[in-house]
């Protein structure tokens, strides 16, 4: 696996980034960025009309009635989530584990955040009964839970929530008066879309869900910051600005100066329009990472560790608890020490489960699959177009080394 952080410093220690595709920028997107490089002004707060119309079309194609007035754009998901949390107020409820970048937004705002266990079938969505119990306990202790964050295609667990579990969780949240923010950044990275049913909470509870999507998930390079949020459809006239979460979100983004860079906007709108080059790249990328993640999952199980079968994204979340004895012999007793050990052993950042809200004593880590694609651009493009990417020599060699590193821990 290729090195992505110098020595022992960098993104693992200071907040692991979302898994990247490890692939070059599409020529069409690069051409649009180059053509707009002379734009000196940013997009207006919340994004210009072209960008917001493109985002509305993106959601229409996924069965969600959306107009440009229901959309807000920002330079990346973290500032957009920060604004959404601030706009809605109250305490947060999060699944455990959850994306590493969610909790810091609540901390910046001084908001309490409570983790709720996920069901055995998937991550990203809280267990409905545990959610109800947590809400009632927090209220009994004087808290004010108002927001539930969830992700139907999840980082870090790489699972997709079954519709019946998602519906139960959403109905429990709405019954308790919670607004839902659904992070759907990874919905277009499902490995086997023909075998996987993915529904948005906004389809189930249209008046109580705000959808968040970071284009870095499947549509645009991570270095081009752009994320969009879809608010519940509202009337064209919004008389009560102070009671309108979209208006408050715009105010906060304006105060932060969180505006989409002007040169990025045409490429972002083009990606949201989903022309053939973008959709083909997304489909091939999901297939390649899916094949590699499945092979890495088999290696994890062969070493005696545990992991849910990966269904989406570019990563794998593993529980190395069954290898605790072998890890303890190497001085590894918690997920921070496990993070340090595997990062050094594999030569690539391997963030521990404590980054994602899991307990420090749980020996869980997230493995990213981009490092298996190959050391050169030619290797990575070959992996992208291979029918069986895990069987390519350079991928197979990386997987063999990965499996050997895990098997060492069982000895």
GROMACS .gro file of C-alpha atoms in nm:
model
  411
    1UNK     CA    1   0.000   0.000   0.000
    2UNK     CA    2   0.137   0.340  -0.092
    3UNK     CA    3   0.252   0.594   0.164
    4UNK     CA    4   0.014   0.888   0.205
    5UNK     CA    5   0.143   1.053   0.523
    6UNK     CA    6   0.505   1.142   0.603
    7UNK     CA    7   0.645   0.935   0.888
    8UNK     CA    8   0.410   0.943   1.188
    9UNK     CA    9   0.254   1.282   1.129
   10UNK     CA   10  -0.033   1.406   0.924
   11UNK     CA   11  -0.398   1.328   0.866
   12UNK     CA   12  -0.431   1.025   1.094
   13UNK     CA   13  -0.330   1.228   1.398
   14UNK     CA   14  -0.522   1.540   1.309
   15UNK     CA   15  -0.848   1.398   1.181
   16UNK     CA   16  -0.858   1.132   0.908
   17UNK     CA   17  -0.982   1.259   0.573
   18UNK     CA   18  -1.262   1.085   0.387
   19UNK     CA   19  -1.139   0.803   0.162
   20UNK     CA   20  -1.039   0.932  -0.182
   21UNK     CA   21  -1.072   0.751  -0.517
   22UNK     CA   22  -0.701   0.770  -0.598
   23UNK     CA   23  -0.776   0.855  -0.962
   24UNK     CA   24  -0.692   1.148  -1.192
   25UNK     CA   25  -0.937   1.431  -1.257
   26UNK     CA   26  -1.177   1.376  -1.546
   27UNK     CA   27  -1.067   1.576  -1.854
   28UNK     CA   28  -1.411   1.733  -1.893
   29UNK     CA   29  -1.412   1.868  -1.540
   30UNK     CA   30  -1.053   1.988  -1.572
   31UNK     CA   31  -1.140   2.175  -1.892
   32UNK     CA   32  -1.431   2.354  -1.723
   33UNK     CA   33  -1.211   2.456  -1.432
   34UNK     CA   34  -0.945   2.586  -1.670
   35UNK     CA   35  -1.203   2.784  -1.866
   36UNK     CA   36  -1.330   2.949  -1.546
   37UNK     CA   37  -0.990   3.018  -1.393
   38UNK     CA   38  -1.026   3.392  -1.461
   39UNK     CA   39  -1.338   3.419  -1.243
   40UNK     CA   40  -1.233   3.641  -0.956
   41UNK     CA   41  -1.560   3.647  -0.759
   42UNK     CA   42  -1.695   3.359  -0.553
   43UNK     CA   43  -2.045   3.224  -0.591
   44UNK     CA   44  -2.308   3.416  -0.393
   45UNK     CA   45  -2.394   3.277  -0.047
   46UNK     CA   46  -2.559   2.940  -0.091
   47UNK     CA   47  -2.449   2.910  -0.454
   48UNK     CA   48  -2.559   3.073  -0.777
   49UNK     CA   49  -2.872   2.974  -0.972
   50UNK     CA   50  -2.690   2.745  -1.217
   51UNK     CA   51  -2.527   2.545  -0.939
   52UNK     CA   52  -2.847   2.520  -0.736
   53UNK     CA   53  -3.054   2.418  -1.041
   54UNK     CA   54  -2.803   2.144  -1.113
   55UNK     CA   55  -2.829   2.020  -0.755
   56UNK     CA   56  -3.209   2.025  -0.776
   57UNK     CA   57  -3.191   1.811  -1.091
   58UNK     CA   58  -2.957   1.568  -0.918
   59UNK     CA   59  -3.219   1.505  -0.647
   60UNK     CA   60  -3.513   1.499  -0.889
   61UNK     CA   61  -3.343   1.205  -1.065
   62UNK     CA   62  -3.334   1.027  -0.730
   63UNK     CA   63  -3.704   1.070  -0.668
   64UNK     CA   64  -3.686   1.377  -0.441
   65UNK     CA   65  -3.893   1.675  -0.551
   66UNK     CA   66  -3.650   1.968  -0.534
   67UNK     CA   67  -3.631   2.325  -0.663
   68UNK     CA   68  -3.337   2.561  -0.665
   69UNK     CA   69  -3.491   2.757  -0.378
   70UNK     CA   70  -3.463   2.444  -0.160
   71UNK     CA   71  -3.087   2.409  -0.215
   72UNK     CA   72  -2.782   2.560  -0.045
   73UNK     CA   73  -2.423   2.508  -0.160
   74UNK     CA   74  -2.103   2.555   0.042
   75UNK     CA   75  -1.729   2.497  -0.002
   76UNK     CA   76  -1.728   2.144   0.140
   77UNK     CA   77  -1.936   1.939   0.380
   78UNK     CA   78  -1.781   2.049   0.714
   79UNK     CA   79  -1.876   2.419   0.692
   80UNK     CA   80  -2.216   2.325   0.554
   81UNK     CA   81  -2.284   2.084   0.841
   82UNK     CA   82  -2.162   2.344   1.088
   83UNK     CA   83  -2.415   2.592   0.949
   84UNK     CA   84  -2.695   2.333   0.952
   85UNK     CA   85  -2.631   2.242   1.316
   86UNK     CA   86  -2.619   2.608   1.416
   87UNK     CA   87  -2.936   2.686   1.221
   88UNK     CA   88  -3.143   2.414   1.387
   89UNK     CA   89  -3.015   2.446   1.743
   90UNK     CA   90  -3.036   2.192   2.023
   91UNK     CA   91  -2.836   1.881   2.110
   92UNK     CA   92  -2.725   1.621   1.854
   93UNK     CA   93  -2.772   1.248   1.834
   94UNK     CA   94  -2.523   1.049   1.628
   95UNK     CA   95  -2.486   0.681   1.543
   96UNK     CA   96  -2.185   0.500   1.684
   97UNK     CA   97  -1.957   0.482   1.492
   98UNK     CA   98  -2.004   0.788   1.272
   99UNK     CA   99  -1.793   0.991   1.026
  100UNK     CA  100  -1.492   1.141   1.200
  101UNK     CA  101  -1.573   1.496   1.088
  102UNK     CA  102  -1.924   1.514   1.237
  103UNK     CA  103  -1.851   1.547   1.607
  104UNK     CA  104  -1.599   1.835   1.574
  105UNK     CA  105  -1.873   2.053   1.426
  106UNK     CA  106  -2.081   2.011   1.741
  107UNK     CA  107  -1.777   2.077   1.959
  108UNK     CA  108  -1.701   2.400   1.775
  109UNK     CA  109  -2.054   2.517   1.852
  110UNK     CA  110  -2.042   2.395   2.212
  111UNK     CA  111  -2.333   2.159   2.147
  112UNK     CA  112  -2.367   1.830   2.336
  113UNK     CA  113  -2.354   1.525   2.108
  114UNK     CA  114  -2.477   1.182   2.216
  115UNK     CA  115  -2.380   0.860   2.039
  116UNK     CA  116  -2.643   0.591   1.990
  117UNK     CA  117  -2.552   0.227   1.913
  118UNK     CA  118  -2.625   0.098   1.563
  119UNK     CA  119  -2.806  -0.230   1.489
  120UNK     CA  120  -2.616  -0.547   1.405
  121UNK     CA  121  -2.718  -0.528   1.038
  122UNK     CA  122  -2.554  -0.198   0.949
  123UNK     CA  123  -2.386   0.122   1.059
  124UNK     CA  124  -2.482   0.482   0.990
  125UNK     CA  125  -2.830   0.458   1.144
  126UNK     CA  126  -2.909   0.430   1.517
  127UNK     CA  127  -3.095   0.136   1.658
  128UNK     CA  128  -3.456   0.265   1.688
  129UNK     CA  129  -3.509   0.144   2.044
  130UNK     CA  130  -3.173   0.272   2.162
  131UNK     CA  131  -3.256   0.605   1.997
  132UNK     CA  132  -3.583   0.639   2.192
  133UNK     CA  133  -3.411   0.544   2.516
  134UNK     CA  134  -3.131   0.795   2.456
  135UNK     CA  135  -3.370   1.079   2.375
  136UNK     CA  136  -3.572   1.019   2.690
  137UNK     CA  137  -3.261   0.988   2.906
  138UNK     CA  138  -3.111   1.310   2.769
  139UNK     CA  139  -3.436   1.499   2.829
  140UNK     CA  140  -3.462   1.359   3.180
  141UNK     CA  141  -3.113   1.496   3.245
  142UNK     CA  142  -3.213   1.843   3.121
  143UNK     CA  143  -3.085   1.815   2.765
  144UNK     CA  144  -3.257   1.940   2.451
  145UNK     CA  145  -3.215   1.686   2.168
  146UNK     CA  146  -3.332   1.831   1.837
  147UNK     CA  147  -3.114   1.683   1.563
  148UNK     CA  148  -3.034   1.332   1.444
  149UNK     CA  149  -2.744   1.286   1.203
  150UNK     CA  150  -2.732   0.965   1.002
  151UNK     CA  151  -2.584   0.824   0.682
  152UNK     CA  152  -2.762   0.559   0.475
  153UNK     CA  153  -2.441   0.472   0.287
  154UNK     CA  154  -2.197   0.494   0.570
  155UNK     CA  155  -1.846   0.607   0.641
  156UNK     CA  156  -1.686   0.438   0.829
  157UNK     CA  157  -1.869   0.103   0.821
  158UNK     CA  158  -1.917   0.090   0.439
  159UNK     CA  159  -2.268  -0.049   0.488
  160UNK     CA  160  -2.606   0.053   0.346
  161UNK     CA  161  -2.895   0.070   0.592
  162UNK     CA  162  -3.182  -0.169   0.505
  163UNK     CA  163  -3.502   0.026   0.430
  164UNK     CA  164  -3.698  -0.131   0.717
  165UNK     CA  165  -3.437  -0.034   0.979
  166UNK     CA  166  -3.403   0.313   0.830
  167UNK     CA  167  -3.779   0.364   0.839
  168UNK     CA  168  -3.805   0.256   1.202
  169UNK     CA  169  -3.522   0.489   1.303
  170UNK     CA  170  -3.669   0.784   1.113
  171UNK     CA  171  -4.019   0.729   1.250
  172UNK     CA  172  -3.879   0.710   1.604
  173UNK     CA  173  -3.683   1.034   1.550
  174UNK     CA  174  -3.979   1.225   1.404
  175UNK     CA  175  -4.210   1.099   1.678
  176UNK     CA  176  -3.970   1.252   1.931
  177UNK     CA  177  -3.963   1.585   1.747
  178UNK     CA  178  -3.613   1.548   1.600
  179UNK     CA  179  -3.509   1.692   1.267
  180UNK     CA  180  -3.295   1.454   1.058
  181UNK     CA  181  -2.983   1.548   0.864
  182UNK     CA  182  -2.906   1.269   0.619
  183UNK     CA  183  -2.549   1.261   0.491
  184UNK     CA  184  -2.578   1.096   0.148
  185UNK     CA  185  -2.226   1.167   0.026
  186UNK     CA  186  -2.163   0.798  -0.046
  187UNK     CA  187  -2.494   0.702  -0.201
  188UNK     CA  188  -2.344   0.695  -0.553
  189UNK     CA  189  -2.060   0.464  -0.449
  190UNK     CA  190  -2.271   0.152  -0.389
  191UNK     CA  191  -2.067  -0.146  -0.507
  192UNK     CA  192  -2.354  -0.360  -0.640
  193UNK     CA  193  -2.647  -0.126  -0.711
  194UNK     CA  194  -2.846  -0.407  -0.873
  195UNK     CA  195  -2.842  -0.598  -0.543
  196UNK     CA  196  -2.868  -0.308  -0.295
  197UNK     CA  197  -3.177  -0.106  -0.207
  198UNK     CA  198  -3.083   0.244  -0.095
  199UNK     CA  199  -3.354   0.483   0.016
  200UNK     CA  200  -3.322   0.835   0.148
  201UNK     CA  201  -3.491   0.934   0.473
  202UNK     CA  202  -3.631   1.227   0.273
  203UNK     CA  203  -3.844   0.978   0.082
  204UNK     CA  204  -3.993   0.853   0.408
  205UNK     CA  205  -4.025   1.176   0.607
  206UNK     CA  206  -4.021   1.456   0.348
  207UNK     CA  207  -4.099   1.738   0.592
  208UNK     CA  208  -3.843   1.641   0.853
  209UNK     CA  209  -3.522   1.566   0.662
  210UNK     CA  210  -3.240   1.780   0.525
  211UNK     CA  211  -3.012   1.594   0.284
  212UNK     CA  212  -2.640   1.669   0.269
  213UNK     CA  213  -2.415   1.560  -0.019
  214UNK     CA  214  -2.045   1.628  -0.068
  215UNK     CA  215  -1.948   1.609  -0.435
  216UNK     CA  216  -1.619   1.451  -0.331
  217UNK     CA  217  -1.810   1.130  -0.267
  218UNK     CA  218  -1.850   1.028  -0.631
  219UNK     CA  219  -1.881   1.330  -0.859
  220UNK     CA  220  -1.580   1.561  -0.820
  221UNK     CA  221  -1.223   1.563  -0.683
  222UNK     CA  222  -1.188   1.606  -0.308
  223UNK     CA  223  -0.957   1.903  -0.366
  224UNK     CA  224  -1.245   2.096  -0.529
  225UNK     CA  225  -1.458   2.188  -0.227
  226UNK     CA  226  -1.831   2.182  -0.293
  227UNK     CA  227  -2.122   2.033  -0.100
  228UNK     CA  228  -2.494   2.086  -0.134
  229UNK     CA  229  -2.788   2.056   0.104
  230UNK     CA  230  -3.152   1.993   0.013
  231UNK     CA  231  -3.404   2.137   0.258
  232UNK     CA  232  -3.762   2.011   0.285
  233UNK     CA  233  -3.957   2.173   0.000
  234UNK     CA  234  -4.115   2.500   0.106
  235UNK     CA  235  -4.338   2.764  -0.047
  236UNK     CA  236  -4.175   3.016  -0.277
  237UNK     CA  237  -4.254   3.288  -0.024
  238UNK     CA  238  -4.070   3.239   0.304
  239UNK     CA  239  -4.231   3.499   0.525
  240UNK     CA  240  -4.068   3.398   0.854
  241UNK     CA  241  -3.698   3.432   0.784
  242UNK     CA  242  -3.605   3.371   1.148
  243UNK     CA  243  -3.804   3.047   1.152
  244UNK     CA  244  -3.665   2.919   0.822
  245UNK     CA  245  -3.363   2.688   0.863
  246UNK     CA  246  -3.251   2.751   0.506
  247UNK     CA  247  -3.242   3.126   0.560
  248UNK     CA  248  -3.055   3.085   0.887
  249UNK     CA  249  -2.809   2.850   0.717
  250UNK     CA  250  -2.744   3.113   0.451
  251UNK     CA  251  -2.687   3.377   0.718
  252UNK     CA  252  -2.431   3.155   0.892
  253UNK     CA  253  -2.247   3.066   0.570
  254UNK     CA  254  -2.234   3.436   0.486
  255UNK     CA  255  -2.093   3.523   0.827
  256UNK     CA  256  -1.830   3.249   0.788
  257UNK     CA  257  -1.738   3.360   0.438
  258UNK     CA  258  -1.808   3.001   0.334
  259UNK     CA  259  -1.867   3.061  -0.036
  260UNK     CA  260  -1.808   2.821  -0.324
  261UNK     CA  261  -1.501   2.940  -0.523
  262UNK     CA  262  -1.609   3.090  -0.853
  263UNK     CA  263  -1.380   2.879  -1.076
  264UNK     CA  264  -1.509   2.556  -0.921
  265UNK     CA  265  -1.879   2.632  -0.971
  266UNK     CA  266  -1.912   2.547  -1.345
  267UNK     CA  267  -1.737   2.212  -1.296
  268UNK     CA  268  -1.948   2.136  -0.989
  269UNK     CA  269  -2.270   2.216  -1.176
  270UNK     CA  270  -2.154   1.998  -1.468
  271UNK     CA  271  -2.081   1.709  -1.229
  272UNK     CA  272  -2.425   1.745  -1.067
  273UNK     CA  273  -2.583   1.732  -1.414
  274UNK     CA  274  -2.428   1.382  -1.438
  275UNK     CA  275  -2.313   1.369  -1.800
  276UNK     CA  276  -2.192   1.035  -1.931
  277UNK     CA  277  -1.825   1.083  -1.848
  278UNK     CA  278  -1.908   1.154  -1.482
  279UNK     CA  279  -2.153   0.866  -1.441
  280UNK     CA  280  -1.924   0.616  -1.615
  281UNK     CA  281  -1.631   0.717  -1.394
  282UNK     CA  282  -1.848   0.690  -1.081
  283UNK     CA  283  -1.975   0.347  -1.182
  284UNK     CA  284  -1.628   0.213  -1.265
  285UNK     CA  285  -1.481   0.356  -0.946
  286UNK     CA  286  -1.751   0.195  -0.733
  287UNK     CA  287  -1.694  -0.140  -0.907
  288UNK     CA  288  -1.316  -0.127  -0.862
  289UNK     CA  289  -1.327  -0.026  -0.498
  290UNK     CA  290  -1.605  -0.276  -0.434
  291UNK     CA  291  -1.401  -0.565  -0.572
  292UNK     CA  292  -1.096  -0.463  -0.369
  293UNK     CA  293  -1.298  -0.405  -0.052
  294UNK     CA  294  -1.453  -0.752  -0.087
  295UNK     CA  295  -1.105  -0.907  -0.118
  296UNK     CA  296  -0.978  -0.707   0.181
  297UNK     CA  297  -1.285  -0.820   0.375
  298UNK     CA  298  -1.196  -1.183   0.303
  299UNK     CA  299  -0.841  -1.118   0.426
  300UNK     CA  300  -0.974  -0.968   0.750
  301UNK     CA  301  -1.196  -1.270   0.812
  302UNK     CA  302  -0.915  -1.513   0.723
  303UNK     CA  303  -0.697  -1.352   0.991
  304UNK     CA  304  -0.968  -1.415   1.251
  305UNK     CA  305  -1.096  -1.056   1.276
  306UNK     CA  306  -1.449  -0.930   1.211
  307UNK     CA  307  -1.607  -0.686   0.965
  308UNK     CA  308  -1.945  -0.628   0.810
  309UNK     CA  309  -1.942  -0.698   0.433
  310UNK     CA  310  -1.866  -0.366   0.257
  311UNK     CA  311  -2.147  -0.239   0.036
  312UNK     CA  312  -2.047   0.119  -0.050
  313UNK     CA  313  -1.762   0.365  -0.033
  314UNK     CA  314  -1.387   0.319  -0.057
  315UNK     CA  315  -1.309   0.166   0.279
  316UNK     CA  316  -1.356  -0.124   0.518
  317UNK     CA  317  -1.424  -0.108   0.893
  318UNK     CA  318  -1.272  -0.397   1.086
  319UNK     CA  319  -1.296  -0.516   1.445
  320UNK     CA  320  -0.966  -0.674   1.550
  321UNK     CA  321  -1.098  -0.761   1.895
  322UNK     CA  322  -1.059  -1.137   1.833
  323UNK     CA  323  -0.684  -1.073   1.783
  324UNK     CA  324  -0.651  -0.896   2.118
  325UNK     CA  325  -0.402  -1.146   2.262
  326UNK     CA  326  -0.162  -1.115   1.969
  327UNK     CA  327  -0.197  -0.738   1.971
  328UNK     CA  328  -0.133  -0.716   2.345
  329UNK     CA  329   0.191  -0.911   2.295
  330UNK     CA  330   0.296  -0.625   2.065
  331UNK     CA  331   0.197  -0.358   2.316
  332UNK     CA  332  -0.133  -0.277   2.142
  333UNK     CA  333  -0.423  -0.255   2.386
  334UNK     CA  334  -0.651   0.015   2.246
  335UNK     CA  335  -0.752   0.167   1.913
  336UNK     CA  336  -0.502   0.454   1.935
  337UNK     CA  337  -0.215   0.210   1.975
  338UNK     CA  338  -0.367  -0.005   1.701
  339UNK     CA  339  -0.383   0.298   1.473
  340UNK     CA  340  -0.016   0.373   1.532
  341UNK     CA  341   0.089   0.011   1.486
  342UNK     CA  342  -0.098  -0.051   1.160
  343UNK     CA  343  -0.009   0.289   1.016
  344UNK     CA  344   0.359   0.208   1.067
  345UNK     CA  345   0.322  -0.152   0.949
  346UNK     CA  346   0.122  -0.080   0.633
  347UNK     CA  347   0.282   0.255   0.548
  348UNK     CA  348  -0.052   0.429   0.505
  349UNK     CA  349  -0.290   0.604   0.750
  350UNK     CA  350  -0.516   0.354   0.930
  351UNK     CA  351  -0.740   0.559   1.163
  352UNK     CA  352  -0.863   0.388   1.476
  353UNK     CA  353  -1.224   0.351   1.581
  354UNK     CA  354  -1.192   0.621   1.848
  355UNK     CA  355  -1.183   0.872   1.560
  356UNK     CA  356  -1.534   0.762   1.467
  357UNK     CA  357  -1.693   0.767   1.812
  358UNK     CA  358  -1.619   0.407   1.910
  359UNK     CA  359  -1.478   0.337   2.255
  360UNK     CA  360  -1.101   0.359   2.287
  361UNK     CA  361  -1.082   0.005   2.419
  362UNK     CA  362  -1.252  -0.137   2.109
  363UNK     CA  363  -0.986  -0.254   1.864
  364UNK     CA  364  -1.147  -0.117   1.547
  365UNK     CA  365  -0.991   0.054   1.246
  366UNK     CA  366  -1.088   0.184   0.904
  367UNK     CA  367  -0.887   0.060   0.607
  368UNK     CA  368  -0.903   0.270   0.289
  369UNK     CA  369  -0.900   0.083  -0.042
  370UNK     CA  370  -0.739   0.353  -0.258
  371UNK     CA  371  -0.394   0.230  -0.156
  372UNK     CA  372  -0.457  -0.101  -0.332
  373UNK     CA  373  -0.523   0.056  -0.674
  374UNK     CA  374  -0.155   0.075  -0.764
  375UNK     CA  375   0.151   0.298  -0.724
  376UNK     CA  376   0.129   0.470  -1.064
  377UNK     CA  377  -0.147   0.644  -1.254
  378UNK     CA  378  -0.127   0.376  -1.525
  379UNK     CA  379  -0.176   0.105  -1.262
  380UNK     CA  380  -0.472   0.284  -1.111
  381UNK     CA  381  -0.642   0.337  -1.447
  382UNK     CA  382  -0.589  -0.030  -1.530
  383UNK     CA  383  -0.753  -0.120  -1.200
  384UNK     CA  384  -1.043   0.111  -1.279
  385UNK     CA  385  -1.131  -0.070  -1.602
  386UNK     CA  386  -1.056  -0.429  -1.495
  387UNK     CA  387  -1.345  -0.676  -1.477
  388UNK     CA  388  -1.183  -0.838  -1.171
  389UNK     CA  389  -0.960  -0.570  -1.020
  390UNK     CA  390  -0.848  -0.782  -0.724
  391UNK     CA  391  -0.685  -1.028  -0.966
  392UNK     CA  392  -0.450  -0.774  -1.126
  393UNK     CA  393  -0.088  -0.850  -1.026
  394UNK     CA  394  -0.019  -0.521  -0.850
  395UNK     CA  395  -0.352  -0.533  -0.663
  396UNK     CA  396  -0.309  -0.898  -0.570
  397UNK     CA  397   0.040  -0.825  -0.436
  398UNK     CA  398  -0.092  -0.539  -0.219
  399UNK     CA  399  -0.375  -0.758  -0.089
  400UNK     CA  400  -0.130  -1.038  -0.008
  401UNK     CA  401   0.087  -0.798   0.191
  402UNK     CA  402  -0.223  -0.669   0.368
  403UNK     CA  403  -0.335  -1.017   0.462
  404UNK     CA  404   0.013  -1.108   0.585
  405UNK     CA  405   0.021  -0.802   0.812
  406UNK     CA  406  -0.310  -0.907   0.967
  407UNK     CA  407  -0.206  -1.269   1.006
  408UNK     CA  408   0.104  -1.155   1.197
  409UNK     CA  409  -0.128  -1.015   1.462
  410UNK     CA  410  -0.296  -1.350   1.515
  411UNK     CA  411   0.036  -1.523   1.589
   0.00000   0.00000   0.00000
